[in-house]
mmCIF file of C-alpha atoms in Angstrom:
data_model
loop_
_atom_site.group_PDB
_atom_site.id
_atom_site.type_symbol
_atom_site.label_atom_id
_atom_site.label_comp_id
_atom_site.label_asym_id
_atom_site.label_seq_id
_atom_site.Cartn_x
_atom_site.Cartn_y
_atom_site.Cartn_z
ATOM 1 C CA MET A 1 55.608 86.989 96.308
ATOM 2 C CA THR A 2 56.374 87.535 99.910
ATOM 3 C CA ARG A 3 55.080 89.977 101.688
ATOM 4 C CA ILE A 4 56.427 93.132 102.474
ATOM 5 C CA THR A 5 58.343 93.396 106.043
ATOM 6 C CA PRO A 6 60.739 96.231 107.615
ATOM 7 C CA SER A 7 63.461 94.847 106.494
ATOM 8 C CA HIS A 8 62.603 95.717 102.891
ATOM 9 C CA ARG A 9 61.040 98.628 103.633
ATOM 10 C CA ALA A 10 63.883 99.824 105.901
ATOM 11 C CA LEU A 11 66.247 98.687 102.647
ATOM 12 C CA ARG A 12 64.773 100.824 99.942
ATOM 13 C CA LEU A 13 64.462 103.650 101.387
ATOM 14 C CA CYS A 14 68.247 103.708 102.492
ATOM 15 C CA ILE A 15 68.974 103.396 98.890
ATOM 16 C CA ALA A 16 66.479 105.942 98.028
ATOM 17 C CA LEU A 17 68.872 107.893 100.588
ATOM 18 C CA ALA A 18 71.605 106.668 98.999
ATOM 19 C CA LEU A 19 70.493 108.265 95.720
ATOM 20 C CA ALA A 20 69.481 111.175 96.320
ATOM 21 C CA SER A 21 72.883 111.827 98.438
ATOM 22 C CA ALA A 22 74.703 110.631 94.948
ATOM 23 C CA VAL A 23 72.354 113.092 92.932
ATOM 24 C CA LEU A 24 73.487 116.279 95.212
ATOM 25 C CA SER A 25 77.165 114.872 94.970
ATOM 26 C CA LEU A 26 77.120 115.062 90.979
ATOM 27 C CA LEU A 27 75.885 118.141 91.455
ATOM 28 C CA LEU A 28 79.078 119.550 93.674
ATOM 29 C CA VAL A 29 81.421 117.919 90.651
ATOM 30 C CA THR A 30 79.545 119.950 87.707
ATOM 31 C CA ILE A 31 80.247 123.449 89.997
ATOM 32 C CA PRO A 32 83.746 124.817 88.872
ATOM 33 C CA ARG A 33 86.549 125.036 91.801
ATOM 34 C CA GLU A 34 86.494 128.531 90.561
ATOM 35 C CA MET A 35 83.564 130.155 91.412
ATOM 36 C CA VAL A 36 84.161 128.842 95.497
ATOM 37 C CA ALA A 37 87.362 130.092 95.564
ATOM 38 C CA PRO A 38 88.293 133.130 97.743
ATOM 39 C CA GLN A 39 87.025 135.985 95.970
ATOM 40 C CA PRO A 40 88.635 139.433 96.170
ATOM 41 C CA PRO A 41 89.794 142.234 97.591
ATOM 42 C CA LEU A 42 88.779 140.330 100.827
ATOM 43 C CA TYR A 43 89.542 136.795 99.526
ATOM 44 C CA GLN A 44 86.285 135.834 101.624
ATOM 45 C CA PHE A 45 84.700 133.046 100.297
ATOM 46 C CA GLU A 46 81.456 134.683 99.483
ATOM 47 C CA GLY A 47 78.508 133.865 96.366
ATOM 48 C CA LEU A 48 75.462 131.818 95.292
ATOM 49 C CA ALA A 49 78.265 129.330 94.543
ATOM 50 C CA TRP A 50 79.298 128.842 97.332
ATOM 51 C CA ARG A 51 75.925 129.149 99.740
ATOM 52 C CA VAL A 52 75.204 125.997 97.491
ATOM 53 C CA VAL A 53 78.157 124.232 97.641
ATOM 54 C CA GLN A 54 77.835 124.813 101.107
ATOM 55 C CA GLY A 55 73.895 123.694 101.216
ATOM 56 C CA THR A 56 74.933 120.575 99.328
ATOM 57 C CA THR A 57 77.884 119.239 102.065
ATOM 58 C CA LEU A 58 75.169 119.984 104.832
ATOM 59 C CA ALA A 59 72.008 117.988 103.345
ATOM 60 C CA THR A 60 74.946 115.268 101.894
ATOM 61 C CA SER A 61 76.559 115.256 106.383
ATOM 62 C CA LEU A 62 72.465 114.155 107.309
ATOM 63 C CA LEU A 63 71.875 112.027 104.824
ATOM 64 C CA ALA A 64 74.871 110.068 105.853
ATOM 65 C CA MET A 65 73.550 110.574 109.219
ATOM 66 C CA LEU A 66 69.913 108.897 108.483
ATOM 67 C CA ILE A 67 71.182 106.041 106.294
ATOM 68 C CA ALA A 68 73.476 105.259 109.223
ATOM 69 C CA ALA A 69 69.942 105.162 112.043
ATOM 70 C CA ILE A 70 67.762 102.761 109.666
ATOM 71 C CA LEU A 71 70.300 101.281 108.751
ATOM 72 C CA PRO A 72 70.089 98.275 111.679
ATOM 73 C CA GLN A 73 66.280 98.161 110.552
ATOM 74 C CA ALA A 74 67.140 96.302 107.222
ATOM 75 C CA ALA A 75 69.467 93.916 109.283
ATOM 76 C CA PRO A 76 67.139 91.189 111.274
ATOM 77 C CA ALA A 77 65.758 88.280 107.947
ATOM 78 C CA PRO A 78 62.112 88.995 107.296
ATOM 79 C CA ASP A 79 61.154 86.316 109.282
ATOM 80 C CA ALA A 80 62.932 87.936 112.216
ATOM 81 C CA GLY A 81 61.253 87.136 115.412
ATOM 82 C CA HIS A 82 60.458 90.513 118.196
ATOM 83 C CA GLY A 83 63.946 90.371 119.440
ATOM 84 C CA ALA A 84 65.576 90.368 116.515
ATOM 85 C CA ARG A 85 62.806 93.766 116.190
ATOM 86 C CA ILE A 86 63.775 95.217 119.176
ATOM 87 C CA GLY A 87 67.422 95.045 118.982
ATOM 88 C CA ALA A 88 67.311 97.243 115.268
ATOM 89 C CA HIS A 89 65.336 99.303 116.747
ATOM 90 C CA LEU A 90 67.680 99.867 120.230
ATOM 91 C CA ALA A 91 70.090 100.044 117.621
ATOM 92 C CA THR A 92 68.330 103.055 115.698
ATOM 93 C CA LEU A 93 68.070 104.660 118.239
ATOM 94 C CA LEU A 94 71.979 104.672 119.367
ATOM 95 C CA VAL A 95 73.117 105.783 116.303
ATOM 96 C CA ALA A 96 70.007 108.577 115.933
ATOM 97 C CA LEU A 97 71.752 109.998 119.581
ATOM 98 C CA ILE A 98 75.318 110.161 118.062
ATOM 99 C CA ALA A 99 74.136 111.756 115.083
ATOM 100 C CA VAL A 100 72.568 114.071 117.069
ATOM 101 C CA ALA A 101 75.237 114.341 119.987
ATOM 102 C CA ASN A 102 77.987 115.085 116.797
ATOM 103 C CA ILE A 103 76.045 117.997 115.295
ATOM 104 C CA TRP A 104 75.501 119.420 118.686
ATOM 105 C CA ILE A 105 79.080 118.769 119.466
ATOM 106 C CA THR A 106 80.312 120.639 115.450
ATOM 107 C CA SER A 107 77.499 123.550 115.750
ATOM 108 C CA THR A 108 78.772 124.191 119.990
ATOM 109 C CA THR A 109 81.529 127.454 120.087
ATOM 110 C CA ALA A 110 84.419 126.726 122.044
ATOM 111 C CA TRP A 111 83.651 129.118 124.665
ATOM 112 C CA GLU A 112 80.131 126.806 125.424
ATOM 113 C CA LEU A 113 83.126 123.969 125.215
ATOM 114 C CA ALA A 114 84.864 125.695 127.742
ATOM 115 C CA ALA A 115 82.689 125.982 130.443
ATOM 116 C CA LEU A 116 82.462 121.623 129.837
ATOM 117 C CA ASP A 117 84.631 118.781 130.188
ATOM 118 C CA ALA A 118 85.298 119.701 126.360
ATOM 119 C CA TYR A 119 88.279 117.304 126.205
ATOM 120 C CA VAL A 120 86.344 113.777 127.533
ATOM 121 C CA ILE A 121 82.673 114.860 125.478
ATOM 122 C CA GLN A 122 84.812 115.439 123.055
ATOM 123 C CA VAL A 123 86.355 112.006 122.757
ATOM 124 C CA ALA A 124 83.191 110.492 124.098
ATOM 125 C CA VAL A 125 81.520 111.993 120.727
ATOM 126 C CA LEU A 126 83.386 111.892 118.538
ATOM 127 C CA SER A 127 85.100 107.565 119.246
ATOM 128 C CA LEU A 128 80.891 107.371 119.301
ATOM 129 C CA GLY A 129 80.925 109.106 115.820
ATOM 130 C CA ALA A 130 83.140 106.929 114.502
ATOM 131 C CA LEU A 131 80.891 104.163 113.908
ATOM 132 C CA ILE A 132 78.710 106.140 112.230
ATOM 133 C CA GLY A 133 81.266 106.309 109.071
ATOM 134 C CA ILE A 134 81.448 102.278 109.059
ATOM 135 C CA ALA A 135 77.694 102.144 109.717
ATOM 136 C CA GLY A 136 77.172 99.632 106.416
ATOM 137 C CA PRO A 137 79.979 97.067 107.133
ATOM 138 C CA LEU A 138 78.405 96.354 110.893
ATOM 139 C CA ALA A 139 75.309 95.919 109.617
ATOM 140 C CA LEU A 140 76.124 93.733 107.486
ATOM 141 C CA ILE A 141 77.432 91.829 109.685
ATOM 142 C CA ALA A 142 74.613 91.906 111.924
ATOM 143 C CA ALA A 143 72.706 90.714 108.930
ATOM 144 C CA LEU A 144 74.517 87.988 108.107
ATOM 145 C CA ALA A 145 75.140 87.048 112.117
ATOM 146 C CA LEU A 146 71.191 86.694 112.603
ATOM 147 C CA ARG A 147 70.481 84.202 109.314
ATOM 148 C CA LEU A 148 72.791 81.172 110.974
ATOM 149 C CA PRO A 149 70.952 78.660 111.427
ATOM 150 C CA ARG A 150 71.261 77.891 115.339
ATOM 151 C CA HIS A 151 70.126 80.568 117.909
ATOM 152 C CA GLY A 152 73.071 80.038 120.059
ATOM 153 C CA LEU A 153 75.572 80.907 117.352
ATOM 154 C CA ARG A 154 73.398 84.086 116.337
ATOM 155 C CA VAL A 155 73.876 84.932 119.906
ATOM 156 C CA ALA A 156 77.761 84.503 120.157
ATOM 157 C CA ALA A 157 78.041 86.005 116.814
ATOM 158 C CA LEU A 158 76.102 89.003 118.083
ATOM 159 C CA ALA A 159 77.997 89.564 121.157
ATOM 160 C CA ALA A 160 81.573 88.540 119.150
ATOM 161 C CA LEU A 161 80.282 92.306 117.467
ATOM 162 C CA ALA A 162 79.725 93.950 120.144
ATOM 163 C CA VAL A 163 82.975 93.308 121.063
ATOM 164 C CA LEU A 164 84.252 94.783 118.214
ATOM 165 C CA VAL A 165 82.472 97.806 118.395
ATOM 166 C CA LEU A 166 83.705 98.175 121.418
ATOM 167 C CA ALA A 167 87.257 97.487 120.622
ATOM 168 C CA ASP A 168 86.901 99.889 117.997
ATOM 169 C CA LEU A 169 85.403 102.833 120.006
ATOM 170 C CA ALA A 170 88.379 101.900 122.563
ATOM 171 C CA LEU A 171 90.625 102.693 119.177
ATOM 172 C CA SER A 172 89.253 105.926 118.209
ATOM 173 C CA ALA A 173 89.676 107.555 122.121
ATOM 174 C CA GLY A 174 93.097 106.192 121.937
ATOM 175 C CA LEU A 175 92.013 103.855 124.254
ATOM 176 C CA SER A 176 93.592 100.685 122.877
ATOM 177 C CA PRO A 177 96.561 100.375 120.795
ATOM 178 C CA LEU A 178 94.913 97.190 119.148
ATOM 179 C CA PRO A 179 93.133 97.499 115.000
ATOM 180 C CA THR A 180 90.334 96.343 115.035
ATOM 181 C CA GLY A 181 89.844 96.526 110.822
ATOM 182 C CA GLY A 182 91.395 92.881 110.421
ATOM 183 C CA PRO A 183 89.165 91.101 113.491
ATOM 184 C CA LEU A 184 85.827 92.715 111.869
ATOM 185 C CA LEU A 185 87.273 91.667 108.009
ATOM 186 C CA ALA A 186 87.568 87.833 109.158
ATOM 187 C CA PHE A 187 84.051 88.139 111.499
ATOM 188 C CA LEU A 188 83.188 88.771 108.344
ATOM 189 C CA LEU A 189 84.131 86.380 105.922
ATOM 190 C CA LEU A 190 83.396 83.321 108.942
ATOM 191 C CA LEU A 191 79.504 84.333 108.849
ATOM 192 C CA ALA A 192 79.623 84.383 104.937
ATOM 193 C CA LEU A 193 81.970 81.127 105.421
ATOM 194 C CA MET A 194 79.473 79.474 108.259
ATOM 195 C CA LEU A 195 75.849 80.797 105.847
ATOM 196 C CA HIS A 196 77.757 79.295 102.651
ATOM 197 C CA ARG A 197 78.216 75.814 104.157
ATOM 198 C CA ASN A 198 74.703 75.727 105.658
ATOM 199 C CA ALA A 199 73.830 76.392 101.952
ATOM 200 C CA LEU A 200 72.004 79.678 103.616
ATOM 201 C CA LEU A 201 74.111 82.293 101.371
ATOM 202 C CA PRO A 202 72.371 83.426 98.329
ATOM 203 C CA GLY A 203 74.660 82.775 95.181
ATOM 204 C CA ALA A 204 74.080 87.206 94.446
ATOM 205 C CA THR A 205 75.530 87.992 97.851
ATOM 206 C CA ARG A 206 78.661 86.947 96.717
ATOM 207 C CA PRO A 207 80.488 89.193 94.417
ATOM 208 C CA TRP A 208 79.767 91.797 97.034
ATOM 209 C CA ILE A 209 80.952 90.372 99.857
ATOM 210 C CA ILE A 210 84.662 90.027 97.965
ATOM 211 C CA ALA A 211 84.268 93.504 96.346
ATOM 212 C CA LEU A 212 83.891 94.022 99.285
ATOM 213 C CA ALA A 213 86.649 92.053 101.114
ATOM 214 C CA ALA A 214 89.165 93.243 98.305
ATOM 215 C CA LEU A 215 88.706 97.031 99.549
ATOM 216 C CA TRP A 216 89.190 96.237 103.090
ATOM 217 C CA ALA A 217 92.424 93.870 102.521
ATOM 218 C CA LEU A 218 94.124 95.266 99.289
ATOM 219 C CA PRO A 219 95.811 98.375 100.356
ATOM 220 C CA TRP A 220 96.174 97.491 103.811
ATOM 221 C CA MET A 221 98.365 94.557 102.472
ATOM 222 C CA VAL A 222 100.071 97.230 99.997
ATOM 223 C CA ALA A 223 100.945 99.721 102.555
ATOM 224 C CA ARG A 224 101.927 96.564 106.014
ATOM 225 C CA LEU A 225 103.577 93.811 103.866
ATOM 226 C CA PRO A 226 106.487 95.909 102.299
ATOM 227 C CA LEU A 227 107.655 97.437 105.531
ATOM 228 C CA ALA A 228 106.971 93.647 107.229
ATOM 229 C CA GLY A 229 109.841 92.354 104.469
ATOM 230 C CA ALA A 230 111.352 95.320 105.518
ATOM 231 C CA ALA A 231 111.486 94.337 109.547
ATOM 232 C CA LEU A 232 112.351 91.227 108.738
ATOM 233 C CA MET A 233 115.026 91.538 107.296
ATOM 234 C CA ILE A 234 117.357 93.617 110.496
ATOM 235 C CA SER A 235 119.308 91.926 111.458
ATOM 236 C CA ASP A 236 118.745 92.236 115.577
ATOM 237 C CA THR A 237 116.537 89.872 116.971
ATOM 238 C CA SER A 238 115.463 92.419 119.680
ATOM 239 C CA GLN A 239 113.983 95.219 117.339
ATOM 240 C CA ARG A 240 113.293 92.868 114.448
ATOM 241 C CA PHE A 241 110.246 91.884 115.961
ATOM 242 C CA PRO A 242 109.122 95.249 117.301
ATOM 243 C CA ALA A 243 109.232 96.837 114.234
ATOM 244 C CA LEU A 244 107.880 93.619 112.749
ATOM 245 C CA ALA A 245 104.183 94.445 115.156
ATOM 246 C CA ASP A 246 104.662 97.770 114.617
ATOM 247 C CA ALA A 247 104.738 97.633 110.776
ATOM 248 C CA MET A 248 101.601 94.129 110.899
ATOM 249 C CA PHE A 249 99.388 96.177 114.038
ATOM 250 C CA SER A 250 100.225 99.932 113.384
ATOM 251 C CA PRO A 251 96.154 101.811 113.664
ATOM 252 C CA GLU A 252 96.731 103.934 110.743
ATOM 253 C CA PRO A 253 92.786 105.223 109.751
ATOM 254 C CA ALA A 254 90.834 103.898 106.864
ATOM 255 C CA ASN A 255 89.868 106.175 105.047
ATOM 256 C CA HIS A 256 89.118 104.081 101.687
ATOM 257 C CA LEU A 257 85.944 102.403 103.705
ATOM 258 C CA LEU A 258 84.547 105.615 104.017
ATOM 259 C CA GLY A 259 81.725 107.111 102.268
ATOM 260 C CA ALA A 260 79.546 106.871 99.719
ATOM 261 C CA LEU A 261 80.636 103.620 97.612
ATOM 262 C CA PRO A 262 81.600 101.153 100.613
ATOM 263 C CA LEU A 263 78.125 102.074 101.828
ATOM 264 C CA MET A 264 76.255 101.165 98.231
ATOM 265 C CA LEU A 265 78.908 98.309 99.041
ATOM 266 C CA CYS A 266 76.735 96.807 101.821
ATOM 267 C CA LEU A 267 73.902 97.979 100.436
ATOM 268 C CA GLY A 268 73.775 95.649 97.398
ATOM 269 C CA ALA A 269 74.759 92.996 99.483
ATOM 270 C CA LEU A 270 72.325 93.811 102.056
ATOM 271 C CA ALA A 271 69.563 93.676 99.475
ATOM 272 C CA THR A 272 70.984 90.530 97.719
ATOM 273 C CA LEU A 273 69.969 88.967 101.866
ATOM 274 C CA LEU A 274 66.571 90.563 101.380
ATOM 275 C CA PHE A 275 65.313 90.706 97.221
ATOM 276 C CA VAL A 276 65.835 88.062 94.372
ATOM 277 C CA GLN A 277 68.340 88.946 91.922
ATOM 278 C CA THR A 278 67.123 87.760 88.153
ATOM 279 C CA HIS A 279 69.839 89.639 86.242
ATOM 280 C CA ARG A 280 72.945 87.654 87.230
ATOM 281 C CA ARG A 281 74.853 89.627 85.372
ATOM 282 C CA ALA A 282 74.509 93.361 85.892
ATOM 283 C CA ASN A 283 74.602 92.482 90.012
ATOM 284 C CA ILE A 284 78.164 90.590 89.001
ATOM 285 C CA ALA A 285 79.218 93.993 87.665
ATOM 286 C CA CYS A 286 77.472 96.456 89.816
ATOM 287 C CA ALA A 287 79.199 94.589 92.456
ATOM 288 C CA THR A 288 82.835 95.093 90.731
ATOM 289 C CA LEU A 289 82.664 98.135 89.628
ATOM 290 C CA LEU A 290 82.067 99.218 92.752
ATOM 291 C CA GLY A 291 84.480 97.868 94.220
ATOM 292 C CA LEU A 292 87.005 98.501 91.785
ATOM 293 C CA ALA A 293 86.386 102.473 91.903
ATOM 294 C CA ALA A 294 87.212 102.474 95.473
ATOM 295 C CA LEU A 295 90.019 100.003 95.513
ATOM 296 C CA LEU A 296 92.510 102.010 92.754
ATOM 297 C CA PRO A 297 92.735 105.513 94.722
ATOM 298 C CA ALA A 298 92.306 103.553 97.697
ATOM 299 C CA LEU A 299 96.007 101.469 95.973
ATOM 300 C CA ALA A 300 96.862 104.331 95.330
ATOM 301 C CA ASP A 301 97.030 106.000 98.381
ATOM 302 C CA ALA A 302 98.728 102.966 99.711
ATOM 303 C CA THR A 303 101.473 103.288 97.051
ATOM 304 C CA GLY A 304 102.391 107.035 98.436
ATOM 305 C CA TYR A 305 101.326 108.506 95.678
ATOM 306 C CA ALA A 306 97.728 111.106 94.946
ATOM 307 C CA PRO A 307 95.503 110.996 91.878
ATOM 308 C CA PHE A 308 97.140 112.153 89.679
ATOM 309 C CA SER A 309 94.869 112.771 86.309
ATOM 310 C CA PRO A 310 97.103 110.892 83.375
ATOM 311 C CA ALA A 311 98.020 114.010 81.552
ATOM 312 C CA MET A 312 99.871 115.313 84.925
ATOM 313 C CA ALA A 313 101.203 111.386 84.887
ATOM 314 C CA PHE A 314 102.170 110.750 81.757
ATOM 315 C CA ASP A 315 104.522 114.300 82.476
ATOM 316 C CA MET A 316 106.062 113.404 85.512
ATOM 317 C CA LEU A 317 106.980 110.021 83.874
ATOM 318 C CA ARG A 318 108.398 111.716 81.050
ATOM 319 C CA THR A 319 110.577 113.982 83.198
ATOM 320 C CA GLY A 320 111.531 110.828 85.375
ATOM 321 C CA ALA A 321 109.231 111.716 88.497
ATOM 322 C CA LEU A 322 107.763 108.736 88.697
ATOM 323 C CA GLY A 323 108.354 105.478 87.505
ATOM 324 C CA LEU A 324 106.151 103.828 85.294
ATOM 325 C CA GLY A 325 104.626 101.622 88.280
ATOM 326 C CA ALA A 326 103.724 104.271 90.129
ATOM 327 C CA ALA A 327 102.244 107.160 86.663
ATOM 328 C CA LEU A 328 100.313 104.279 86.712
ATOM 329 C CA ALA A 329 98.599 103.557 89.664
ATOM 330 C CA THR A 330 98.267 107.182 90.159
ATOM 331 C CA SER A 331 96.515 107.372 86.752
ATOM 332 C CA LEU A 332 94.329 104.672 87.525
ATOM 333 C CA GLY A 333 93.405 106.223 90.809
ATOM 334 C CA TRP A 334 92.537 109.396 89.115
ATOM 335 C CA LEU A 335 90.699 106.815 86.948
ATOM 336 C CA GLY A 336 88.651 105.661 89.686
ATOM 337 C CA ALA A 337 88.182 108.903 91.954
ATOM 338 C CA SER A 338 86.469 110.666 88.590
ATOM 339 C CA LEU A 339 84.327 107.298 88.418
ATOM 340 C CA ALA A 340 82.996 107.319 91.964
ATOM 341 C CA VAL A 341 80.198 109.679 91.892
ATOM 342 C CA PRO A 342 77.967 108.838 88.688
ATOM 343 C CA LEU A 343 78.487 104.517 89.363
ATOM 344 C CA THR A 344 77.927 105.208 92.996
ATOM 345 C CA ALA A 345 74.218 106.551 91.448
ATOM 346 C CA LEU A 346 74.188 104.734 89.347
ATOM 347 C CA VAL A 347 73.926 101.090 90.961
ATOM 348 C CA ALA A 348 71.495 102.991 93.424
ATOM 349 C CA ALA A 349 69.000 103.824 90.200
ATOM 350 C CA TRP A 350 69.153 100.731 89.698
ATOM 351 C CA LEU A 351 69.120 98.917 93.112
ATOM 352 C CA TRP A 352 65.931 100.634 93.347
ATOM 353 C CA LEU A 353 64.697 99.832 90.193
ATOM 354 C CA ARG A 354 65.233 96.231 89.420
ATOM 355 C CA GLY A 355 67.516 95.244 92.451
ATOM 356 C CA THR A 356 65.050 95.751 95.214
ATOM 357 C CA ARG A 357 61.914 94.910 92.974
ATOM 358 C CA GLN A 358 61.062 91.206 94.189
ATOM 359 C CA PRO A 359 61.419 89.900 98.037
ATOM 360 C CA LEU A 360 62.959 86.308 98.584
#
C-alpha cells in the first residue's frame, strides 16, 4: 500500500470538517422557524433556540474557512517535490490571512471603520474573501495542473490559474467587467482532457468533474441563452451586438457554486485523485446525487422562480399563476434544496469511511 502523505492527511481532515459542518447544518434544519422568530412584546430575537442558531451558524462559517485554508495542502500529488509543497504552504497561509481579515472586518464597528479608509479596506478584504467561497474549484484546478506530465506544462498551468484568480479578484472588487466563471470552467475541462489523453486521469474522477461542470454551465445556459436569442432578433445592428454582449458576458453572482454541495463535489474529485476507489457504482451514485441536488435549485433560480413545495406549486398551477414547466422546475428545485444537507452528510461520511481508505 502506498504510504500516507501530507496530501492524504489534509484531504481526510477536510472531509472530516465537511462532515462536521453537515451535521451542524442538520441540527439547524431540525429547529422550527417559530422557535427563532422575534418574540413579543418587543419582538426581538431571543431565547435558547436563537442562541443555538447563532452558535451553529458561526461554527459552520468557521469550519468553511478552515476547510478553505487546509484544501491547498491536498492539491499536490503524493510524489510532489518540495516546490509544490512550499506553494501549498504559501496558499494555506494566504487563505488563513484572508479569513482572519474577514473575521476582523465583520467584527469591527462602524465607528472604528470610520477612522480608517473603510471603502478600500472593505473592497480589498471582501474581494479576497470571495476566494474562500470558490476554494474547492480552485484547489481542484491546481491539483489537475500539478499532475500534468511535463514540468513546463505544470508551471504554465499554474501561471494561468494565478492570472484567472487575479481577474476574479478584479471582478469582485469592481475593477473589471469581465466574468471569470467561463474561463475557469474551460480551464478545468482542458486540464482534465489533457490528463485523460495522457492516461493520467483516474476513471473514478470523471463523474465528479462532469457533475461539477454541469452545475457550472447549465444554470448559465438556462439564464443566458434566451436573452442571447432575443438579442439576435433585434433588427438594428448597432443595438444587436451590444445587447448580445450584455446577454452573454454580463457578470452575475454564481451563488450555485458556493456552499457545501459544490465543495463536496470538489472533495470527491480530489479523493479520486489521491485514493483508490474500489466501489465504482457508489462513487458514480454519490457524484450524480450531489450534482442533481445542487443543480435542480440552481436551474429553478435561473428560470426566475424560487423553489416551492410540490403542494404550493400544484396550487399555483391550478390557479394559473404558474405554467406546467415552471411548476415542475420549482418543485424539483425544492426537492433538491431539501435533500442538500442530508446528502452532504451522507456523502461526506461515505468518503471518510470508504472513499479515502487506500492511498494511490
